[in-house]
Structure formats: structure tokens, C-alpha cells
Coordinates of C-alpha atoms and ligand atoms in Angstrom, one line a residue:
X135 CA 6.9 -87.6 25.0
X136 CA 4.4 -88.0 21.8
X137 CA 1.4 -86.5 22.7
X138 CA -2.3 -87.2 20.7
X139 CA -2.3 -83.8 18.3
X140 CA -5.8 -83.0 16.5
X141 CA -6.0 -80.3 13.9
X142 CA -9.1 -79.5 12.6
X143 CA -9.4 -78.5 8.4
X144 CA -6.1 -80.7 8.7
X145 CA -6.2 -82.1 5.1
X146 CA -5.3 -79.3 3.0
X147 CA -3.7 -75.9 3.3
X148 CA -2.2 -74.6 6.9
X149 CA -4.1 -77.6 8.8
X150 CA -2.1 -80.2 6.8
X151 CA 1.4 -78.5 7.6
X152 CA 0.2 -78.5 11.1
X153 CA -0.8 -82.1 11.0
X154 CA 3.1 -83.0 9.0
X155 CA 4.8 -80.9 11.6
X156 CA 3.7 -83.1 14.9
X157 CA 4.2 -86.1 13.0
X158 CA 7.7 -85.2 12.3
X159 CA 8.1 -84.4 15.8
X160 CA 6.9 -88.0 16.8
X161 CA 3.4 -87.0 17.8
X162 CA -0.2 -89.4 17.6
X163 CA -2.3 -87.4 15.0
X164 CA -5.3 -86.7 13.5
X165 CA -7.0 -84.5 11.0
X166 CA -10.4 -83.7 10.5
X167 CA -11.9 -83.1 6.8
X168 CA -14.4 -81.9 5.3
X169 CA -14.5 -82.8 1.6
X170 CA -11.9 -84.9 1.0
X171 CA -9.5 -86.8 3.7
X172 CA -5.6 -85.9 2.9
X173 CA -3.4 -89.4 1.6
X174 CA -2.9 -92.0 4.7
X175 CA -0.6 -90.1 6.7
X176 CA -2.8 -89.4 9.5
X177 CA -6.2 -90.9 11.5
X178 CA -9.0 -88.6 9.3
X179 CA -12.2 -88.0 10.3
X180 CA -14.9 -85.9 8.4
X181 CA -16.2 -83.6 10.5
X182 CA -18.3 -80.5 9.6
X183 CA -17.0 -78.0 12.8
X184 CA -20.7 -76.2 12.7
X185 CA -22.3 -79.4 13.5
X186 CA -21.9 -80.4 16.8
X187 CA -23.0 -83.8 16.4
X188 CA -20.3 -84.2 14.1
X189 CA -17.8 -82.9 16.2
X190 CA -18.5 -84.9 19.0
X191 CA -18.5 -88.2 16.8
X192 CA -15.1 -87.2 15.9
X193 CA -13.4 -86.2 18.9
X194 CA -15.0 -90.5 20.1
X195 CA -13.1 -91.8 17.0
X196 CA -9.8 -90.2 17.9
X197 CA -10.1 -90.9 21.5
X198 CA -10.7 -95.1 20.5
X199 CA -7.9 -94.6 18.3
X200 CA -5.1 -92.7 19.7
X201 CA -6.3 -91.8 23.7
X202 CA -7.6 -88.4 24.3
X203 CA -6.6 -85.2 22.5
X204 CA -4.1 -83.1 24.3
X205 CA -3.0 -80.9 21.5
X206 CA -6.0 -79.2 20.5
X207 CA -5.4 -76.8 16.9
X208 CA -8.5 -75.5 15.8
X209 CA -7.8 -74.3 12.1
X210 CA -11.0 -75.0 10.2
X211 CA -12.0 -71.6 8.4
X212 CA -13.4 -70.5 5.4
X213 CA -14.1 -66.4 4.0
X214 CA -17.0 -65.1 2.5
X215 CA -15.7 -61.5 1.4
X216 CA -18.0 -59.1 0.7
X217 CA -18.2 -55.1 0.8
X218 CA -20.5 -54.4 4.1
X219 CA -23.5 -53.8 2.2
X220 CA -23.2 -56.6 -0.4
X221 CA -22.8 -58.7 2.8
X222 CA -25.8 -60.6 3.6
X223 CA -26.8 -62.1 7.3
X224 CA -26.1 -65.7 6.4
X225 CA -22.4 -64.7 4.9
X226 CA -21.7 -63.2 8.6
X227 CA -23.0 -65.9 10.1
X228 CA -21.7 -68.9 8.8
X229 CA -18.4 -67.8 8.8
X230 CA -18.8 -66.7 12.6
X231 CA -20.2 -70.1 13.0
X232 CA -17.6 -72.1 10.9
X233 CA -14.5 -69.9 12.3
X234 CA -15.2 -68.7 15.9
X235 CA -18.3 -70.9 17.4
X236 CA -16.7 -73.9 15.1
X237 CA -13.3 -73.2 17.4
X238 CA -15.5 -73.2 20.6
X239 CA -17.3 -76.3 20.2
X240 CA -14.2 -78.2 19.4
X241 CA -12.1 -76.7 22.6
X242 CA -15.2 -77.3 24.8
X243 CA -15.4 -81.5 23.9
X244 CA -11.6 -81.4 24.4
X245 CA -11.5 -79.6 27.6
X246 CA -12.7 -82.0 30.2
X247 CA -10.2 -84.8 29.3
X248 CA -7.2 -82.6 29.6
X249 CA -8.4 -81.0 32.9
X250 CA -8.6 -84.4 33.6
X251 CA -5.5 -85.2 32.5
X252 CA -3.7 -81.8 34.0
X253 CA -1.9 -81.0 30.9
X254 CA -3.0 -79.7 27.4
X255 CA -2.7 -77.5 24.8
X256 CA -5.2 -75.5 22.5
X257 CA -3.6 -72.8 19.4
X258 CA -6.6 -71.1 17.5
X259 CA -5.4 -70.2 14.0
X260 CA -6.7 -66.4 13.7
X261 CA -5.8 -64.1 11.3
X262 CA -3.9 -60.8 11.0
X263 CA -7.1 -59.7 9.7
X264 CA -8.8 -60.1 13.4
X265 CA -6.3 -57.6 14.5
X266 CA -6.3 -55.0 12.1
X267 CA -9.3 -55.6 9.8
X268 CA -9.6 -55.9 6.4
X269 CA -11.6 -54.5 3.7
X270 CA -14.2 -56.6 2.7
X271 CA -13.9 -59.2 5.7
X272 CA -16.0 -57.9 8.4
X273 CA -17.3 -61.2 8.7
X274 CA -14.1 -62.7 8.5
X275 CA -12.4 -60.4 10.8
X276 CA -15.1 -60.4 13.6
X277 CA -14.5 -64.3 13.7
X278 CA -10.9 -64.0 14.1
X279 CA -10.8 -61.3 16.4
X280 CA -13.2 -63.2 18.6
X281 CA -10.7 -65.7 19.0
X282 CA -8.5 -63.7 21.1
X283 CA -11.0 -62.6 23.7
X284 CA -12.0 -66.4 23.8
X285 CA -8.6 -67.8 23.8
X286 CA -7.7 -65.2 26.5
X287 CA -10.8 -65.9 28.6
X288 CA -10.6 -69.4 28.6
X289 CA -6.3 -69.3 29.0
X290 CA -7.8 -67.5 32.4
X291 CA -10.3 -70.1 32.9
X292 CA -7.6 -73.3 32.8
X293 CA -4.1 -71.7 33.3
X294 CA -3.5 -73.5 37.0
X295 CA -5.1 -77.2 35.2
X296 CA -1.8 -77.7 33.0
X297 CA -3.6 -76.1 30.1
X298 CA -2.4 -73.2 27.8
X299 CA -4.3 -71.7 25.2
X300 CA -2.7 -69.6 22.5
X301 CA -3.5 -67.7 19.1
X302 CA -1.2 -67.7 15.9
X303 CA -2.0 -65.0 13.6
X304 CA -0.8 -65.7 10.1
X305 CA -0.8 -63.1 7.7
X306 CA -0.7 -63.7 4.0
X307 CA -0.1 -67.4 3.6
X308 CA 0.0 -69.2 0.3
X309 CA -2.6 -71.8 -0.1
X310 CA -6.0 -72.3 -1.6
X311 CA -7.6 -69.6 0.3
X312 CA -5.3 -67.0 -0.8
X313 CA -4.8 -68.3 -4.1
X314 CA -8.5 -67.1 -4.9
X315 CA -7.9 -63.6 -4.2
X316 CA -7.6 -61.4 -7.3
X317 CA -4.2 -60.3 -9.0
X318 CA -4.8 -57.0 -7.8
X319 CA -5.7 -57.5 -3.8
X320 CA -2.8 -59.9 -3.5
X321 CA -0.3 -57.0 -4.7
X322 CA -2.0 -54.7 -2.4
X323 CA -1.4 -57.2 0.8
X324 CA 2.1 -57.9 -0.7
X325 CA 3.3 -54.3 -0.8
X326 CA 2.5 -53.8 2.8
X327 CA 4.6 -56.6 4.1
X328 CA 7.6 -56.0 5.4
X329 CA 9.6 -59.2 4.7
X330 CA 8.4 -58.1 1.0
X331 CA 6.7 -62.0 0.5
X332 CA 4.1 -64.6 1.2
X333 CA 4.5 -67.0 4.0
X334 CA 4.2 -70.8 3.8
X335 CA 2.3 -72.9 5.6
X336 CA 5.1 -74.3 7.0
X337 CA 6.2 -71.0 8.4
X338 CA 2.7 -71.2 10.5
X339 CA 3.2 -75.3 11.5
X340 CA 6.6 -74.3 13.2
X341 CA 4.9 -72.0 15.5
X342 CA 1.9 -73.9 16.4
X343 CA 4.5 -77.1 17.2
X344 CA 5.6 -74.3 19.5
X345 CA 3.7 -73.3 21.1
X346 CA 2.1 -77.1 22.0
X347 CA 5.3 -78.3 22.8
X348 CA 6.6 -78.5 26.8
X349 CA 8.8 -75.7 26.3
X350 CA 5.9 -73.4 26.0
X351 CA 4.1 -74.5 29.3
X352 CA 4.8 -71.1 30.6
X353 CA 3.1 -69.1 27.6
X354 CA -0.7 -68.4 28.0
X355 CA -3.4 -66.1 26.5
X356 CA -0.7 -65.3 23.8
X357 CA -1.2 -63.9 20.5
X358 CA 1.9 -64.7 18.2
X359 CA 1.9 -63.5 14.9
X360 CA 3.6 -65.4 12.1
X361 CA 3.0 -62.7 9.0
X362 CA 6.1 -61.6 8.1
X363 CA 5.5 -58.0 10.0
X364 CA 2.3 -57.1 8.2
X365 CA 0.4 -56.9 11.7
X366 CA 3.2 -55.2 13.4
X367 CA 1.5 -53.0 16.2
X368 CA -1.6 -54.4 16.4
Ligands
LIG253 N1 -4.0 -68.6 4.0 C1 -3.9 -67.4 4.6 O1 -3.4 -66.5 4.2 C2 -4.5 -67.3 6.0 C3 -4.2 -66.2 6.8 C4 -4.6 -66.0 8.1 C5 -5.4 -67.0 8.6 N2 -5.7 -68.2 7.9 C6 -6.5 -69.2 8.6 O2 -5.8 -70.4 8.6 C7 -6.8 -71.5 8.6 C8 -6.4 -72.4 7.4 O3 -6.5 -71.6 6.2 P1 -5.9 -72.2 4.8 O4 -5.3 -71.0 4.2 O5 -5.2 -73.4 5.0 O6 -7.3 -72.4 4.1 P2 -7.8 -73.5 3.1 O7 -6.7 -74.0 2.3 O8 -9.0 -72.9 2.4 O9 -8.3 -74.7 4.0 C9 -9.4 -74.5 4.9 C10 -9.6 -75.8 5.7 O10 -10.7 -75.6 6.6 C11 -11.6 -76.6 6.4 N3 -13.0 -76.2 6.6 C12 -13.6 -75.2 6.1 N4 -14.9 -75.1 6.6 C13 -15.0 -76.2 7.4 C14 -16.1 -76.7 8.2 N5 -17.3 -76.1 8.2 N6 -15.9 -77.8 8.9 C15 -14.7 -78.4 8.9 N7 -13.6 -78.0 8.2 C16 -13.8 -76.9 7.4 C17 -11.4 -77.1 5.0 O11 -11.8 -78.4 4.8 P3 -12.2 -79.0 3.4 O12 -11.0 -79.1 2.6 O13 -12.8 -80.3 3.7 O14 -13.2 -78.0 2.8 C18 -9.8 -77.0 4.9 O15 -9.2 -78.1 5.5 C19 -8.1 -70.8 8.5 O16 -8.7 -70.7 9.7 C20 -7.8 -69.4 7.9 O17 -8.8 -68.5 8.3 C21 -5.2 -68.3 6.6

């Protein structure tokens, strides 16, 4: 049964393999942007996720065009890295903002249509870094961990409503985000990973089609790691 799929951050990077997968799969979708909408694949809609106005003017456009969201993938994220005391307050904060509080405000305007509808899904893209931090990314890693204990609360919240909410945790993943790390911290995360490479975007798309899909109804307040072992234990 196609289902109306948006993925925030959907037009590059993890978001747009998202996006592909559920259109492969037969899915209505959409993709919010930022900068610059992906080709004419999808329903795009800017949308800044720290600006609630914004946010809310999306979720209306997707809703007059393809009903109301039931697959809910909140993957819009950005990193500031910075040693702890080169970090300044606005580089923790807008990445909190962007990452975690971003993810909140875009599961809150989807919630009330799919309690209304009895069924949905919501997957926060975390990080491996939420679980077992990361030098340089206390920002970062406060953001993502934060997902858990909001994905878990609100997994509580919903669980008898039809609704699951999940967290993927990639680990190293090759797109732009990664590509600006130096030479040096890219060998370092590369030596620790057990499958001995990077993963795709892709790898992360097949789990978040997952764990949306009607096969997962059962799997709540989860935390599945797509990072080719580097989290292992955490
Ligand atoms: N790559 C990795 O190794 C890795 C590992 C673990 C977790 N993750 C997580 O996976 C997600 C996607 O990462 P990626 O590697 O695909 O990163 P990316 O290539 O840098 O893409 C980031 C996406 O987020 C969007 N975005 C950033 N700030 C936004 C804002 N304020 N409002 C709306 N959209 C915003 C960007 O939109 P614009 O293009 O318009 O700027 C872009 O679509 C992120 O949450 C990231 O933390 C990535």
C-alpha cells in the first residue's frame, strides 16, 4: 500500500537515498531542502527545520499535494566540530537546534494526523557518534544522543495509536559531510571499523525503508545501527 513518505535534508546526501528508496518501493514522496531542491524526482519543499514557520508551511504543501505524512524521516543535520574549548555557545546550539529540536518540531506537526489516522511511522537519523561520542563533536553528539531518549519517550507516548518511532545510527557514511573531514580523521574512523570500509547512503535508505514498512509494526523505541560494527556495544 504506498504510503505519503517525507524525509527532511532529502535532496542530497543520506536524505536523498532515503527519498529514492520509497519511491522505488512505490511510495508518495517528498523532500524538504534547504539550498538547493534535488532534480524532479520528488515534491520539494524548502524548508529551514529551525524555523517553525517554515516547517509548518511545508508539512501544508505536502499534505495539498500527496495527503498527510505517514512516514515521517527526520534526517536534516549539519556539524560544527570543534575541540570543547574552541566551541562557542552558538556552535552548540545551532546544531542542537538544527539536529535534535529541528527533529522535534517536524515529528510534533506530523503527529496529530497519524494519531488520527492510527498508523504511522517516524525514523530519526542519529549518529554512532550519539552513542559513543566523538572527539570534537560534543555538540554533535549531544544532538544525536538526544534522539534516543526522544524517540524512546515518544515510541512510549504513541505505541497503542499505530505509531512506531525508531532511530538509525549510521556510522561513517560517504557523502558531503564526511567528505570534509581531513585525510587524517577519516583513517582514524576507518581503522576502527570492523567491516574495514565506509558505508553508502544506500546502506542507511534500506534500513530506514525498514523499518517504515508494515513488516516492522512490531518494532518500537529501537535503535538500529547501520555502521558496519563501529558502534558495536554501545
Ligand atoms: N555521513 C555520515 O557519515 C553520517 C553519519 C551519521 C549520521 N549522519 C546523519 O545523517 C543525516 C544526513 O547526513 P549526510 O551525511 O547526508 O549530510 P549532508 O550530505 O551534509 O546533508 C545534510 C542535509 O541536511 C540538510 N540540512 C542541514 N541543515 C538544515 C536545516 N537547518 N534545515 C533543513 N535542512 C537542513 C541539508 O540541506 P541543504 O543541502 O539544503 O543544506 C542536507 O540535505 C544527518 O542528520 C547526519 O547527522 C551522517
Amino acid at each position: 500500500m504506498p504510503r505519503t513518505v517525507l524525509v527532511t535534508g532529502g535532496n542530497r546526501g543520506i536524505g536523498l537515498a532515503i527519498a529514492e528508496e520509497f519511491l522505488g518501493r512505490g511510495d508518495r514522496v517528498a523532500v524538504t531542502y534547504r539550498s538547493e531542491p534535488p532534480d524532479g524526482k520528488f515534491l520539494a519543499v524548502r524548508c529551514d527545520v529551525s524555523d517553525p514557520e517554515q516547517i509548518d508551511a511545508a508539512f501544508a504543501a505536502v499534505e495539498a499535494e500527496l495527503g498527510p505524512v505517514e512516514i515521517l524521516v527526520s534526517n536534516a543535520g549539519i556539524t560544527e566540530d570543534r575541540p570543547m574549548l574552541r566551541m562557542q555557545e552558538e556552535q552548540f546550539s545551532r546544531v542542537i537546534d538544527t539536529n535534535l529540536t529541528g527533529g522535534w518540531r517536524c515529528a510534533r506537526r506530523a503527529l496529530p494526523k497519524m494519531l488520527r489516522g492510527r498508523w504511522g511511522r517516524i525514523v530519526f537519523v542519529s549518529s554512532v557518534a550519539g552513542l559513543r561520542g566523538n572527539q570534537g563533536q560534543v555538540n554533535y553528539a549531544a544532538s544525536k544522543a538526544g534522539m534516543v531518549g526522544m524517540a524512546r519517550s515518544l515510541a512510549r507516548e504513541v505505541a497503542t495509536s499505530g505509531i512506531t518511532v525508531n532511530v538509525v545510527a549510521p556510522g561513517l557514511i560517504e557523502t558531503d559531510m564526511t567528505a570534509a573531514l581531513s585525510g587524517t580523521r577519516k583513517s582514524t574512523h576507518l581503522a576502527e571499523i570492523p567491516a574495514g570500509r565506509a558505508g553508502r547512503p544506500e546502506d542507511v535508505a534500506d534500513t530506514v525503508a525498514w523499518l517504515a514498512g508494515e513488516r516492522a509494526g512490531y518494532v518500537t523505541g529501537a535503535v538500529v545501527p547501520v555502521d558496519g560494527g563501529l558502534g558495536m556495544g554501545h
